[in-house]
């Protein structure tokens, strides 16, 4: 009986961990879908709501962008430049209690040096945090670009 | 007395959290110093030892590099190209139990398009993990470049 109890506890712990992991990964995927929808319809406020209030962006070729308001302005400027058709693809999600780390790849179309819409792609890493209401939001967001083809 | 006990417990928890945080930040700083020393003396194996066995690099302009052996080869190639004088500057460290997230900035000298050594700089985000022996190692490492001046 003791062994059976231990086994049962172990199985419940494993199942619990797996459910917790699946929950975070599913929340991340759901938020990414909302991010894509907001971005591709020009809704910068909707994009910004995916971030924590004090989130930090670390974009290539420009200084860090700190806080949801400045993040909204940054994405608004990027949309205004003509960027569109964003797709996000999560490739790994690691849960660490109140935080989670996602890596993935993105693609979009944006005006190139000649002004023509050009396909672009790259990799990203996002640190997610769960807020007091249980919602997972992006807290740190860094990416870099693949070579232009 | 009950209040005093609660206050004491609260204070001990706060002090404990602060010590745990200081420990991780100090470990990160110490590892970064070893990383700089190894890099700047051409010791790619020493650089690679700063990473977990199954670490992932997400470098700009090239595919992900997975595992300590391939990470060592990547840094060896970068050193062989003439890169030198690496400096790392941690700007934030957030502890999440067995993991921690560091952001910072880097600078180095590397051959530019004309082959001359050129100062370069950028931002990075590293996810650290504590191994079974208590050592903190880099598990995911992503960076991007500031504009070339």
Coordinates of C-alpha atoms in Angstrom, one line a residue:
Chain A
X1 CA 0.0 0.0 0.0
X2 CA 2.8 2.4 0.9
X3 CA 4.4 1.9 -2.5
X4 CA 1.0 2.3 -4.2
X5 CA 0.5 5.6 -2.4
X6 CA 3.9 6.9 -3.4
X7 CA 3.3 5.9 -7.0
X8 CA 0.0 7.6 -7.0
X9 CA 1.5 10.8 -5.5
X10 CA 4.3 10.6 -8.1
X11 CA 1.8 10.2 -10.9
X12 CA -0.3 13.0 -9.6
X13 CA 2.7 15.3 -9.4
X14 CA 3.8 14.4 -13.0
X15 CA 0.3 14.9 -14.3
X16 CA 0.0 18.2 -12.4
X17 CA 3.4 19.4 -13.8
X18 CA 2.3 18.4 -17.3
X19 CA -1.1 20.2 -17.0
X20 CA 0.7 23.3 -15.6
X21 CA 3.1 23.2 -18.6
X22 CA 0.3 22.7 -21.1
X23 CA -1.6 25.6 -19.6
X24 CA 1.3 28.0 -20.0
X25 CA 2.1 26.9 -23.5
X26 CA -1.6 27.2 -24.4
X27 CA -1.8 30.6 -22.9
X28 CA 1.3 31.7 -24.8
X29 CA -0.1 30.4 -28.1
X30 CA -3.5 32.1 -27.4
X31 CA -1.7 35.4 -26.7
X32 CA 0.4 35.1 -29.8
X33 CA -2.7 34.6 -31.9
X34 CA -4.2 37.8 -30.3
X35 CA -0.9 39.6 -31.0
X36 CA -1.0 38.6 -34.7
X37 CA -4.6 39.6 -35.1
X38 CA -4.0 43.0 -33.4
X39 CA -0.8 43.7 -35.4
X40 CA -2.3 42.7 -38.7
X41 CA -5.3 44.9 -38.2
X42 CA -3.2 47.9 -37.2
X43 CA -4.4 47.8 -33.5
X44 CA -1.2 48.9 -31.6
X45 CA -3.1 49.2 -28.3
X46 CA -4.2 45.6 -28.7
X47 CA -0.6 44.6 -29.3
X48 CA 0.5 46.6 -26.3
X49 CA -2.1 44.8 -24.0
X50 CA -0.1 41.6 -24.6
X51 CA 2.7 43.1 -22.5
X52 CA 3.1 43.8 -18.7
X53 CA 2.9 47.5 -17.7
X54 CA 6.6 47.7 -17.1
X55 CA 7.7 45.4 -20.0
X56 CA 11.0 46.0 -21.9
X57 CA 11.6 45.5 -25.6
X58 CA 15.2 45.0 -26.8
X59 CA 14.8 45.6 -30.5
X60 CA 17.7 45.3 -33.0
X61 CA 19.4 48.5 -34.0
X62 CA 17.6 50.8 -31.5
X63 CA 17.6 51.5 -27.8
X64 CA 15.4 49.5 -25.3
X65 CA 11.8 50.5 -25.2
X66 CA 10.4 50.5 -21.6
X67 CA 6.8 50.4 -20.5
X68 CA 3.5 49.6 -22.2
X69 CA 2.9 53.2 -23.5
X70 CA 6.2 53.5 -25.3
X71 CA 5.9 49.9 -26.5
X72 CA 2.5 50.8 -28.1
X73 CA 4.1 53.9 -29.8
X74 CA 7.0 51.7 -31.1
X75 CA 4.6 49.2 -32.7
X76 CA 2.4 52.0 -34.0
X77 CA 5.4 53.5 -35.8
X78 CA 6.4 50.1 -37.2
X79 CA 2.8 49.5 -38.5
X80 CA 2.7 53.0 -40.0
X81 CA 5.9 52.2 -41.9
X82 CA 3.9 49.5 -43.7
X83 CA 4.8 46.3 -41.8
X84 CA 2.2 43.7 -42.2
X85 CA 1.3 39.9 -42.3
X86 CA 3.1 39.1 -39.1
X87 CA 3.2 35.4 -38.2
X88 CA 4.6 34.1 -34.9
X89 CA 5.7 30.5 -34.4
X90 CA 6.5 29.3 -30.8
X91 CA 9.2 26.6 -30.8
X92 CA 9.8 26.1 -27.1
X93 CA 8.0 27.1 -23.8
X94 CA 9.7 26.5 -20.4
X95 CA 7.7 27.2 -17.3
X96 CA 9.4 28.5 -14.2
X97 CA 6.6 29.2 -11.7
X98 CA 5.4 32.8 -12.1
X99 CA 7.6 33.2 -15.3
X100 CA 8.0 31.3 -18.5
X101 CA 10.4 31.5 -21.4
X102 CA 9.3 31.1 -25.0
X103 CA 11.5 31.0 -28.1
X104 CA 10.2 31.0 -31.6
X105 CA 10.5 32.4 -35.1
X106 CA 8.6 35.2 -36.9
X107 CA 7.9 36.3 -40.4
X108 CA 6.4 39.5 -41.8
X109 CA 6.4 41.8 -44.8
X110 CA 8.0 45.3 -44.4
X111 CA 9.3 47.9 -46.7
X112 CA 13.0 47.2 -47.7
X113 CA 15.7 49.7 -48.5
X114 CA 14.0 50.3 -51.9
X115 CA 10.6 50.9 -50.3
X116 CA 9.1 47.7 -51.8
X117 CA 7.4 45.2 -49.4
X118 CA 10.0 42.6 -48.6
X119 CA 9.6 39.3 -46.7
X120 CA 11.5 39.3 -43.5
X121 CA 12.0 36.7 -40.8
X122 CA 13.9 36.1 -37.6
X123 CA 14.0 34.6 -34.1
X124 CA 12.7 35.8 -30.8
X125 CA 12.9 35.1 -27.1
X126 CA 10.1 36.3 -24.8
X127 CA 10.0 36.1 -21.0
X128 CA 6.4 35.8 -19.8
X129 CA 5.0 36.7 -16.4
X130 CA 1.7 35.8 -14.9
X131 CA -0.1 38.8 -13.4
X132 CA -2.2 38.9 -10.2
X133 CA -5.3 37.9 -12.2
X134 CA -3.6 34.9 -13.7
X135 CA -3.1 36.4 -17.2
X136 CA 0.3 35.7 -18.9
X137 CA 1.8 38.8 -20.4
X138 CA 5.1 39.4 -22.2
X139 CA 7.6 41.0 -19.9
X140 CA 10.8 41.0 -21.9
X141 CA 10.9 40.7 -25.7
X142 CA 14.1 40.4 -27.8
X143 CA 14.5 39.4 -31.4
X144 CA 17.0 39.5 -34.3
X145 CA 16.7 39.1 -38.0
X146 CA 17.6 36.3 -40.4
X147 CA 19.8 37.5 -43.4
X148 CA 17.7 39.3 -46.1
X149 CA 17.4 36.8 -49.0
Chain B
X1 CA 3.7 37.9 20.3
X2 CA 1.8 36.5 17.4
X3 CA 2.3 39.7 15.4
X4 CA 6.0 39.8 16.4
X5 CA 6.4 36.2 15.1
X6 CA 4.6 37.1 11.9
X7 CA 6.8 40.2 11.4
X8 CA 9.9 38.2 12.2
X9 CA 8.9 35.5 9.6
X10 CA 8.2 38.2 7.0
X11 CA 11.5 39.9 7.6
X12 CA 13.4 36.6 7.4
X13 CA 11.6 35.8 4.1
X14 CA 12.4 39.2 2.7
X15 CA 16.1 38.9 3.8
X16 CA 16.2 35.4 2.4
X17 CA 14.8 36.5 -0.9
X18 CA 17.3 39.4 -1.1
X19 CA 20.2 37.1 -0.3
X20 CA 19.0 34.6 -2.9
X21 CA 18.8 37.4 -5.4
X22 CA 22.2 38.8 -4.5
X23 CA 23.6 35.2 -4.9
X24 CA 22.3 34.8 -8.4
X25 CA 23.3 38.2 -9.5
X26 CA 26.8 37.7 -8.1
X27 CA 27.1 34.3 -9.8
X28 CA 26.0 35.8 -13.1
X29 CA 28.6 38.6 -12.7
X30 CA 31.3 36.1 -11.8
X31 CA 30.5 33.9 -14.8
X32 CA 30.5 36.9 -17.1
X33 CA 34.0 37.8 -15.9
X34 CA 35.1 34.2 -16.7
X35 CA 33.4 34.5 -20.1
X36 CA 35.2 37.7 -20.9
X37 CA 38.6 36.3 -19.8
X38 CA 38.1 33.1 -21.8
X39 CA 36.9 35.0 -24.9
X40 CA 39.7 37.6 -24.8
X41 CA 42.4 34.9 -24.5
X42 CA 41.0 32.7 -27.3
X43 CA 39.8 29.9 -25.0
X44 CA 36.6 28.7 -26.8
X45 CA 36.3 25.7 -24.5
X46 CA 36.4 28.0 -21.5
X47 CA 33.6 30.1 -23.1
X48 CA 31.6 27.0 -23.8
X49 CA 31.8 25.8 -20.1
X50 CA 29.7 28.9 -19.2
X51 CA 26.8 27.1 -21.0
X52 CA 24.6 24.2 -20.0
X53 CA 25.2 21.0 -22.1
X54 CA 22.0 21.5 -24.1
X55 CA 22.1 25.3 -24.3
X56 CA 20.8 27.2 -27.3
X57 CA 22.3 30.3 -29.0
X58 CA 20.0 32.4 -31.1
X59 CA 22.5 34.6 -32.9
X60 CA 21.6 37.4 -35.4
X61 CA 21.8 36.4 -39.1
X62 CA 22.4 32.7 -38.6
X63 CA 20.5 29.6 -37.5
X64 CA 20.2 28.6 -33.8
X65 CA 23.3 26.8 -32.4
X66 CA 22.3 23.9 -30.1
X67 CA 24.5 22.1 -27.6
X68 CA 27.8 23.0 -25.9
X69 CA 30.0 21.4 -28.6
X70 CA 28.5 23.4 -31.5
X71 CA 28.5 26.5 -29.3
X72 CA 32.2 26.1 -28.7
X73 CA 32.8 25.7 -32.5
X74 CA 30.7 28.8 -33.1
X75 CA 32.7 31.0 -30.7
X76 CA 36.0 29.5 -32.0
X77 CA 35.0 30.6 -35.5
X78 CA 34.1 34.0 -34.2
X79 CA 37.5 34.4 -32.4
X80 CA 39.3 33.1 -35.5
X81 CA 37.7 35.9 -37.5
X82 CA 39.6 38.4 -35.3
X83 CA 36.9 39.3 -32.7
X84 CA 38.4 40.6 -29.5
X85 CA 38.1 42.9 -26.4
X86 CA 34.7 41.6 -25.4
X87 CA 33.0 43.4 -22.5
X88 CA 29.7 42.3 -21.0
X89 CA 27.6 44.6 -18.7
X90 CA 24.7 43.0 -16.9
X91 CA 21.8 45.5 -16.5
X92 CA 19.1 43.4 -14.8
X93 CA 18.9 40.0 -13.2
X94 CA 15.6 38.4 -12.2
X95 CA 15.6 35.2 -10.3
X96 CA 12.8 32.6 -10.8
X97 CA 13.8 29.6 -8.7
X98 CA 16.0 27.3 -10.7
X99 CA 16.2 29.9 -13.5
X100 CA 17.2 33.5 -13.8
X101 CA 16.9 36.1 -16.6
X102 CA 19.7 38.6 -17.3
X103 CA 19.7 41.5 -19.7
X104 CA 22.7 43.5 -20.5
X105 CA 24.8 45.2 -23.2
X106 CA 28.1 44.1 -24.8
X107 CA 30.9 45.7 -26.8
X108 CA 33.8 44.2 -28.7
X109 CA 36.1 44.8 -31.7
X110 CA 35.6 42.7 -34.8
X111 CA 36.6 43.0 -38.5
X112 CA 34.1 45.2 -40.4
X113 CA 33.1 45.0 -44.0
X114 CA 36.5 46.5 -45.0
X115 CA 38.4 44.0 -42.8
X116 CA 39.5 46.7 -40.3
X117 CA 38.8 46.1 -36.6
X118 CA 35.6 48.0 -35.9
X119 CA 34.0 48.7 -32.5
X120 CA 30.6 46.9 -32.2
X121 CA 28.0 46.9 -29.5
X122 CA 24.6 45.5 -28.8
X123 CA 22.1 44.1 -26.3
X124 CA 21.6 40.6 -25.0
X125 CA 19.2 38.5 -22.9
X126 CA 20.4 35.3 -21.2
X127 CA 18.3 32.6 -19.5
X128 CA 20.4 31.0 -16.7
X129 CA 19.8 27.6 -15.1
X130 CA 21.3 26.2 -11.9
X131 CA 22.7 22.7 -12.4
X132 CA 22.6 19.8 -9.9
X133 CA 25.9 21.0 -8.3
X134 CA 24.5 24.6 -7.8
X135 CA 26.5 26.2 -10.6
X136 CA 24.6 28.8 -12.7
X137 CA 25.1 28.3 -16.5
X138 CA 23.7 30.0 -19.6
X139 CA 20.9 28.0 -21.1
X140 CA 19.6 30.4 -23.8
X141 CA 21.5 33.3 -25.2
X142 CA 20.1 35.8 -27.7
X143 CA 21.5 39.2 -28.8
X144 CA 21.3 41.8 -31.4
X145 CA 23.5 44.6 -32.7
X146 CA 23.3 48.4 -32.2
X147 CA 23.6 50.3 -35.5
X148 CA 27.2 50.5 -36.8
X149 CA 28.4 54.1 -36.1

